[in-house]
PDB file of C-alpha atoms in Angstrom:
ATOM      1  CA  MET A   1     227.285 391.220 172.562  1.00 48.00           C
ATOM      2  CA  GLU A   2     230.814 389.566 172.996  1.00 60.00           C
ATOM      3  CA  THR A   3     232.044 387.704 169.783  1.00 69.00           C
ATOM      4  CA  LYS A   4     233.270 384.190 170.693  1.00 91.00           C
ATOM      5  CA  ILE A   5     236.546 382.701 169.343  1.00 95.00           C
ATOM      6  CA  ARG A   6     235.990 379.543 167.305  1.00 97.00           C
ATOM      7  CA  PRO A   7     237.185 376.224 168.644  1.00 98.00           C
ATOM      8  CA  LYS A   8     239.757 374.637 166.316  1.00 98.00           C
ATOM      9  CA  VAL A   9     237.956 371.282 166.543  1.00 98.00           C
ATOM     10  CA  LEU A  10     234.329 370.329 167.327  1.00 98.00           C
ATOM     11  CA  PHE A  11     234.137 366.970 168.927  1.00 98.00           C
ATOM     12  CA  PHE A  12     230.777 365.197 168.868  1.00 98.00           C
ATOM     13  CA  ASP A  13     229.366 362.540 171.158  1.00 98.00           C
ATOM     14  CA  VAL A  14     227.488 359.988 168.956  1.00 98.00           C
ATOM     15  CA  ASN A  15     224.732 358.013 170.964  1.00 94.00           C
ATOM     16  CA  GLU A  16     221.875 360.273 171.625  1.00 95.00           C
ATOM     17  CA  THR A  17     223.713 363.394 170.562  1.00 98.00           C
ATOM     18  CA  LEU A  18     223.719 362.648 166.841  1.00 98.00           C
ATOM     19  CA  LEU A  19     221.791 359.322 166.785  1.00 97.00           C
ATOM     20  CA  ASP A  20     218.202 358.699 168.057  1.00 96.00           C
ATOM     21  CA  LEU A  21     218.182 355.697 170.468  1.00 91.00           C
ATOM     22  CA  THR A  22     214.395 355.360 170.437  1.00 88.00           C
ATOM     23  CA  LYS A  23     214.369 352.321 168.251  1.00 87.00           C
ATOM     24  CA  MET A  24     217.132 350.548 170.298  1.00 87.00           C
ATOM     25  CA  LYS A  25     215.433 351.299 173.603  1.00 83.00           C
ATOM     26  CA  LYS A  26     212.265 349.651 172.331  1.00 85.00           C
ATOM     27  CA  GLU A  27     214.270 346.542 171.324  1.00 88.00           C
ATOM     28  CA  VAL A  28     215.684 346.481 174.867  1.00 90.00           C
ATOM     29  CA  GLY A  29     212.229 346.885 176.276  1.00 89.00           C
ATOM     30  CA  VAL A  30     211.118 343.837 174.330  1.00 91.00           C
ATOM     31  CA  ALA A  31     214.166 341.914 175.690  1.00 93.00           C
ATOM     32  CA  LEU A  32     213.088 342.934 179.205  1.00 92.00           C
ATOM     33  CA  GLY A  33     209.569 341.461 178.799  1.00 90.00           C
ATOM     34  CA  GLY A  34     208.086 344.524 177.334  1.00 89.00           C
ATOM     35  CA  ASN A  35     208.672 346.585 180.417  1.00 85.00           C
ATOM     36  CA  GLU A  36     209.887 349.916 178.876  1.00 81.00           C
ATOM     37  CA  ASP A  37     210.052 351.505 182.352  1.00 82.00           C
ATOM     38  CA  LEU A  38     213.423 349.590 182.742  1.00 88.00           C
ATOM     39  CA  LEU A  39     215.044 351.271 179.613  1.00 84.00           C
ATOM     40  CA  SER A  40     216.481 354.167 181.580  1.00 85.00           C
ATOM     41  CA  LEU A  41     217.799 351.765 184.338  1.00 91.00           C
ATOM     42  CA  TRP A  42     219.385 349.759 181.674  1.00 92.00           C
ATOM     43  CA  PHE A  43     221.195 352.755 180.171  1.00 89.00           C
ATOM     44  CA  THR A  44     222.500 354.190 183.361  1.00 91.00           C
ATOM     45  CA  THR A  45     223.603 350.652 184.394  1.00 96.00           C
ATOM     46  CA  MET A  46     225.642 350.506 181.176  1.00 94.00           C
ATOM     47  CA  LEU A  47     227.237 353.875 181.902  1.00 94.00           C
ATOM     48  CA  GLN A  48     227.907 352.960 185.413  1.00 96.00           C
ATOM     49  CA  TYR A  49     229.768 349.823 184.638  1.00 98.00           C
ATOM     50  CA  SER A  50     231.676 351.369 181.819  1.00 97.00           C
ATOM     51  CA  LEU A  51     233.153 353.629 184.499  1.00 96.00           C
ATOM     52  CA  VAL A  52     233.716 350.672 186.835  1.00 97.00           C
ATOM     53  CA  VAL A  53     235.703 348.950 184.087  1.00 98.00           C
ATOM     54  CA  SER A  54     237.829 352.135 183.379  1.00 97.00           C
ATOM     55  CA  ALA A  55     238.332 352.906 187.058  1.00 96.00           C
ATOM     56  CA  SER A  56     239.616 349.290 187.495  1.00 97.00           C
ATOM     57  CA  GLY A  57     242.241 349.710 184.632  1.00 96.00           C
ATOM     58  CA  ARG A  58     240.355 347.264 182.440  1.00 97.00           C
ATOM     59  CA  TYR A  59     238.659 347.610 179.070  1.00 97.00           C
ATOM     60  CA  GLU A  60     235.707 345.884 177.552  1.00 96.00           C
ATOM     61  CA  PRO A  61     233.843 346.981 174.376  1.00 95.00           C
ATOM     62  CA  PHE A  62     230.889 349.338 175.052  1.00 93.00           C
ATOM     63  CA  GLY A  63     228.475 346.922 173.451  1.00 93.00           C
ATOM     64  CA  HIS A  64     229.657 344.031 175.637  1.00 96.00           C
ATOM     65  CA  ILE A  65     229.163 346.180 178.746  1.00 97.00           C
ATOM     66  CA  GLY A  66     225.618 347.237 177.500  1.00 95.00           C
ATOM     67  CA  ALA A  67     224.848 343.537 177.095  1.00 96.00           C
ATOM     68  CA  ALA A  68     226.091 342.781 180.578  1.00 98.00           C
ATOM     69  CA  ALA A  69     223.915 345.486 181.991  1.00 97.00           C
ATOM     70  CA  LEU A  70     220.912 344.169 180.131  1.00 97.00           C
ATOM     71  CA  GLN A  71     221.547 340.719 181.714  1.00 97.00           C
ATOM     72  CA  MET A  72     221.822 342.371 185.243  1.00 97.00           C
ATOM     73  CA  VAL A  73     218.583 344.395 184.794  1.00 96.00           C
ATOM     74  CA  ALA A  74     216.765 341.358 183.414  1.00 96.00           C
ATOM     75  CA  ALA A  75     217.983 339.179 186.314  1.00 96.00           C
ATOM     76  CA  ASN A  76     216.687 341.639 188.849  1.00 95.00           C
ATOM     77  CA  ASN A  77     213.254 341.278 187.242  1.00 93.00           C
ATOM     78  CA  ASN A  78     213.378 337.459 187.027  1.00 94.00           C
ATOM     79  CA  ILE A  79     214.224 337.454 183.317  1.00 94.00           C
ATOM     80  CA  ILE A  80     217.049 335.295 182.132  1.00 95.00           C
ATOM     81  CA  ILE A  81     219.002 336.400 179.020  1.00 96.00           C
ATOM     82  CA  SER A  82     222.108 334.632 177.796  1.00 96.00           C
ATOM     83  CA  GLU A  83     225.289 336.526 177.045  1.00 97.00           C
ATOM     84  CA  GLU A  84     224.938 335.603 173.376  1.00 96.00           C
ATOM     85  CA  ASP A  85     221.331 336.895 173.130  1.00 96.00           C
ATOM     86  CA  ALA A  86     222.157 339.990 175.130  1.00 96.00           C
ATOM     87  CA  ARG A  87     224.976 340.927 172.872  1.00 96.00           C
ATOM     88  CA  LYS A  88     222.764 340.345 169.727  1.00 94.00           C
ATOM     89  CA  VAL A  89     220.215 342.760 171.092  1.00 93.00           C
ATOM     90  CA  ILE A  90     222.653 345.467 172.077  1.00 92.00           C
ATOM     91  CA  LEU A  91     225.052 345.240 169.020  1.00 88.00           C
ATOM     92  CA  SER A  92     222.337 345.066 166.402  1.00 86.00           C
ATOM     93  CA  GLY A  93     220.474 347.880 168.044  1.00 87.00           C
ATOM     94  CA  LEU A  94     223.417 350.234 168.439  1.00 87.00           C
ATOM     95  CA  ARG A  95     224.446 349.792 164.750  1.00 85.00           C
ATOM     96  CA  ASP A  96     221.170 350.565 163.148  1.00 88.00           C
ATOM     97  CA  LEU A  97     220.084 353.935 164.449  1.00 95.00           C
ATOM     98  CA  PRO A  98     218.774 357.000 162.531  1.00 97.00           C
ATOM     99  CA  ALA A  99     220.388 360.434 163.030  1.00 98.00           C
ATOM    100  CA  HIS A 100     218.010 362.907 164.762  1.00 98.00           C
ATOM    101  CA  PRO A 101     216.001 364.889 162.228  1.00 98.00           C
ATOM    102  CA  GLU A 102     218.032 368.183 162.434  1.00 98.00           C
ATOM    103  CA  VAL A 103     221.494 366.657 162.548  1.00 98.00           C
ATOM    104  CA  LYS A 104     222.490 366.520 158.769  1.00 98.00           C
ATOM    105  CA  ASP A 105     221.462 370.155 158.267  1.00 98.00           C
ATOM    106  CA  ALA A 106     223.413 371.272 161.313  1.00 98.00           C
ATOM    107  CA  LEU A 107     226.443 369.271 160.301  1.00 98.00           C
ATOM    108  CA  THR A 108     226.169 370.716 156.783  1.00 98.00           C
ATOM    109  CA  LEU A 109     225.965 374.248 158.153  1.00 98.00           C
ATOM    110  CA  LEU A 110     229.117 373.755 160.420  1.00 98.00           C
ATOM    111  CA  LYS A 111     231.212 372.161 157.437  1.00 98.00           C
ATOM    112  CA  GLN A 112     230.290 375.124 155.245  1.00 98.00           C
ATOM    113  CA  ALA A 113     231.346 377.449 157.899  1.00 98.00           C
ATOM    114  CA  GLY A 114     234.867 375.743 157.811  1.00 98.00           C
ATOM    115  CA  TYR A 115     234.653 373.811 161.138  1.00 98.00           C
ATOM    116  CA  LYS A 116     236.643 370.603 161.661  1.00 98.00           C
ATOM    117  CA  LEU A 117     234.242 367.894 162.816  1.00 98.00           C
ATOM    118  CA  VAL A 118     235.371 364.788 164.742  1.00 98.00           C
ATOM    119  CA  ALA A 119     233.275 362.086 166.429  1.00 98.00           C
ATOM    120  CA  LEU A 120     234.443 361.055 169.960  1.00 98.00           C
ATOM    121  CA  THR A 121     232.564 358.027 171.230  1.00 97.00           C
ATOM    122  CA  ASN A 122     232.537 355.289 173.752  1.00 96.00           C
ATOM    123  CA  SER A 123     231.510 352.885 170.939  1.00 93.00           C
ATOM    124  CA  SER A 124     234.091 350.583 169.333  1.00 93.00           C
ATOM    125  CA  LYS A 125     235.848 351.627 166.053  1.00 94.00           C
ATOM    126  CA  GLU A 126     233.917 348.984 164.055  1.00 93.00           C
ATOM    127  CA  GLY A 127     230.757 350.134 165.871  1.00 92.00           C
ATOM    128  CA  VAL A 128     230.923 353.749 165.090  1.00 95.00           C
ATOM    129  CA  THR A 129     231.934 353.085 161.438  1.00 96.00           C
ATOM    130  CA  LYS A 130     228.840 351.035 160.976  1.00 95.00           C
ATOM    131  CA  GLN A 131     226.676 353.504 162.939  1.00 96.00           C
ATOM    132  CA  PHE A 132     227.754 356.295 160.511  1.00 97.00           C
ATOM    133  CA  GLU A 133     227.335 354.227 157.455  1.00 97.00           C
ATOM    134  CA  SER A 134     223.834 353.164 158.529  1.00 96.00           C
ATOM    135  CA  ALA A 135     222.809 356.800 159.459  1.00 97.00           C
ATOM    136  CA  GLY A 136     224.505 358.405 156.468  1.00 98.00           C
ATOM    137  CA  LEU A 137     226.815 360.483 158.539  1.00 98.00           C
ATOM    138  CA  THR A 138     230.264 359.314 157.240  1.00 97.00           C
ATOM    139  CA  ASN A 139     231.000 362.139 154.936  1.00 97.00           C
ATOM    140  CA  TYR A 140     230.248 364.860 157.413  1.00 98.00           C
ATOM    141  CA  PHE A 141     233.198 364.027 159.680  1.00 98.00           C
ATOM    142  CA  ASP A 142     236.943 364.602 159.308  1.00 98.00           C
ATOM    143  CA  GLU A 143     237.769 361.862 161.752  1.00 98.00           C
ATOM    144  CA  ARG A 144     236.164 359.320 164.004  1.00 98.00           C
ATOM    145  CA  LEU A 145     237.822 358.707 167.344  1.00 98.00           C
ATOM    146  CA  SER A 146     236.822 355.682 169.554  1.00 97.00           C
ATOM    147  CA  VAL A 147     237.852 355.328 173.072  1.00 97.00           C
ATOM    148  CA  GLU A 148     238.846 351.826 172.252  1.00 96.00           C
ATOM    149  CA  THR A 149     242.275 353.090 171.180  1.00 95.00           C
ATOM    150  CA  VAL A 150     242.973 354.739 174.584  1.00 96.00           C
ATOM    151  CA  ALA A 151     241.109 351.878 176.444  1.00 97.00           C
ATOM    152  CA  LYS A 152     239.458 354.314 178.855  1.00 97.00           C
ATOM    153  CA  PHE A 153     235.790 355.540 178.597  1.00 97.00           C
ATOM    154  CA  LYS A 154     234.591 359.085 178.703  1.00 97.00           C
ATOM    155  CA  PRO A 155     234.411 361.057 181.038  1.00 97.00           C
ATOM    156  CA  PHE A 156     237.908 360.206 182.224  1.00 97.00           C
ATOM    157  CA  THR A 157     240.242 363.205 181.698  1.00 97.00           C
ATOM    158  CA  ASP A 158     242.839 361.034 180.121  1.00 97.00           C
ATOM    159  CA  THR A 159     240.397 360.316 177.325  1.00 98.00           C
ATOM    160  CA  TYR A 160     239.775 363.986 176.429  1.00 98.00           C
ATOM    161  CA  ASN A 161     243.521 364.648 176.717  1.00 98.00           C
ATOM    162  CA  TRP A 162     244.208 361.705 174.327  1.00 98.00           C
ATOM    163  CA  ALA A 163     241.584 363.067 171.797  1.00 98.00           C
ATOM    164  CA  ALA A 164     243.082 366.545 171.866  1.00 98.00           C
ATOM    165  CA  ASN A 165     246.596 365.148 171.245  1.00 98.00           C
ATOM    166  CA  GLU A 166     245.301 363.081 168.319  1.00 98.00           C
ATOM    167  CA  LEU A 167     244.191 366.291 166.587  1.00 98.00           C
ATOM    168  CA  ASP A 168     247.347 368.312 167.754  1.00 98.00           C
ATOM    169  CA  VAL A 169     245.288 370.958 169.531  1.00 98.00           C
ATOM    170  CA  LYS A 170     245.198 372.404 173.047  1.00 98.00           C
ATOM    171  CA  PRO A 171     242.384 371.531 175.480  1.00 98.00           C
ATOM    172  CA  ASN A 172     241.051 375.105 175.161  1.00 97.00           C
ATOM    173  CA  GLU A 173     240.876 374.851 171.438  1.00 98.00           C
ATOM    174  CA  CYS A 174     238.510 371.880 171.644  1.00 98.00           C
ATOM    175  CA  MET A 175     234.718 371.966 172.120  1.00 98.00           C
ATOM    176  CA  LEU A 176     232.606 368.801 172.962  1.00 98.00           C
ATOM    177  CA  ILE A 177     229.078 368.835 171.713  1.00 98.00           C
ATOM    178  CA  ALA A 178     227.023 366.294 173.707  1.00 98.00           C
ATOM    179  CA  ALA A 179     223.549 365.467 175.088  1.00 98.00           C
ATOM    180  CA  HIS A 180     224.901 363.958 178.291  1.00 97.00           C
ATOM    181  CA  GLY A 181     225.609 366.009 181.398  1.00 98.00           C
ATOM    182  CA  TRP A 182     228.264 363.576 182.563  1.00 97.00           C
ATOM    183  CA  ASP A 183     230.161 364.007 179.159  1.00 98.00           C
ATOM    184  CA  VAL A 184     230.104 367.745 178.967  1.00 98.00           C
ATOM    185  CA  ALA A 185     231.113 367.814 182.725  1.00 98.00           C
ATOM    186  CA  GLY A 186     234.085 365.644 181.854  1.00 98.00           C
ATOM    187  CA  ALA A 187     235.114 367.782 179.013  1.00 98.00           C
ATOM    188  CA  LEU A 188     234.862 371.050 180.970  1.00 98.00           C
ATOM    189  CA  TRP A 189     236.913 369.550 183.792  1.00 98.00           C
ATOM    190  CA  ALA A 190     239.460 368.508 181.204  1.00 98.00           C
ATOM    191  CA  ARG A 191     239.661 372.292 180.305  1.00 98.00           C
ATOM    192  CA  TRP A 192     237.684 371.874 177.091  1.00 98.00           C
ATOM    193  CA  ARG A 193     234.752 374.098 176.032  1.00 98.00           C
ATOM    194  CA  ALA A 194     231.383 372.479 175.735  1.00 98.00           C
ATOM    195  CA  ALA A 195     227.956 372.626 174.165  1.00 98.00           C
ATOM    196  CA  PHE A 196     225.075 370.796 175.816  1.00 98.00           C
ATOM    197  CA  ILE A 197     222.168 369.494 173.620  1.00 98.00           C
ATOM    198  CA  SER A 198     219.270 369.169 176.036  1.00 98.00           C
ATOM    199  CA  ARG A 199     217.466 366.325 174.405  1.00 96.00           C
ATOM    200  CA  PRO A 200     214.459 365.166 176.367  1.00 94.00           C
ATOM    201  CA  GLY A 201     215.292 363.654 179.743  1.00 91.00           C
ATOM    202  CA  GLN A 202     218.759 365.122 179.666  1.00 95.00           C
ATOM    203  CA  GLN A 203     220.300 367.622 182.143  1.00 97.00           C
ATOM    204  CA  THR A 204     223.535 369.219 182.875  1.00 98.00           C
ATOM    205  CA  PHE A 205     225.328 368.241 186.235  1.00 98.00           C
ATOM    206  CA  PRO A 206     224.794 371.148 188.644  1.00 98.00           C
ATOM    207  CA  LEU A 207     228.152 370.731 190.235  1.00 98.00           C
ATOM    208  CA  ALA A 208     230.009 371.022 186.989  1.00 98.00           C
ATOM    209  CA  PRO A 209     231.154 374.214 185.315  1.00 97.00           C
ATOM    210  CA  LYS A 210     228.479 375.961 183.031  1.00 97.00           C
ATOM    211  CA  THR A 211     228.530 375.129 179.280  1.00 97.00           C
ATOM    212  CA  GLU A 212     228.729 378.182 177.047  1.00 96.00           C
ATOM    213  CA  ILE A 213     225.952 376.816 174.835  1.00 98.00           C
ATOM    214  CA  GLU A 214     222.816 375.064 176.040  1.00 98.00           C
ATOM    215  CA  VAL A 215     220.194 374.409 173.359  1.00 98.00           C
ATOM    216  CA  PRO A 216     217.432 371.720 172.584  1.00 98.00           C
ATOM    217  CA  ASN A 217     218.916 370.552 169.372  1.00 98.00           C
ATOM    218  CA  LEU A 218     222.054 370.523 167.193  1.00 98.00           C
ATOM    219  CA  LYS A 219     220.763 372.974 164.638  1.00 98.00           C
ATOM    220  CA  LYS A 220     220.433 375.696 167.292  1.00 98.00           C
ATOM    221  CA  ALA A 221     223.950 374.904 168.412  1.00 98.00           C
ATOM    222  CA  ALA A 222     225.190 375.237 164.682  1.00 98.00           C
ATOM    223  CA  ASP A 223     223.434 378.660 164.337  1.00 98.00           C
ATOM    224  CA  ILE A 224     225.344 379.871 167.374  1.00 97.00           C
ATOM    225  CA  LEU A 225     228.600 378.408 166.344  1.00 98.00           C
ATOM    226  CA  VAL A 226     228.680 379.926 162.858  1.00 97.00           C
ATOM    227  CA  SER A 227     228.535 383.383 164.432  1.00 96.00           C
ATOM    228  CA  TYR A 228     231.867 382.691 166.278  1.00 97.00           C
ATOM    229  CA  LYS A 229     234.926 384.434 164.734  1.00 93.00           C
TER     230      LYS A 229
END
């Protein structure tokens, strides 16, 4: 079996990769009149409009885009939610999420193995700071990078290039670990390496390059990564 070379930096997506969104999605379901069938539509609408904002050369905080998406999905189902109420639902929901059960053990293993761990998130700086404090993840990470600084959401290539420059590493020395097919696709096209965490309902994009790791949870990814030399 070929021995893999260690990436110099492991970059982690945050929402769904590290943090369990179940609680937040239920709160969104309540805001949508108890219709939990609309949860996935809300999430994909939020992602779609984050890309619309970036492609148009604009920037809005991720939570604000999530709130706007909530208003849009609600309106299509004859539910009126004010901007203020929508933002309360999204911002309070995003900032009080638990880590997935295996995450802390996996991060501990990777830190003990000498890896540099960096969060790379579409959430705001303030948002990810509060998320990590709430979930008890702050001490596991060397740095937290928010796209707020570069004002362009993942999966734009410029965003991955910026993150690599921030850590003073080359693209092929970076590995993104994420539970979103669009995120690992963006990283791979930016010449990064990638590990896909196949959480329920998540798939890789068939037209993207293949990830070198694809496993159902972060602990299994950590077990593989500690064998790298």
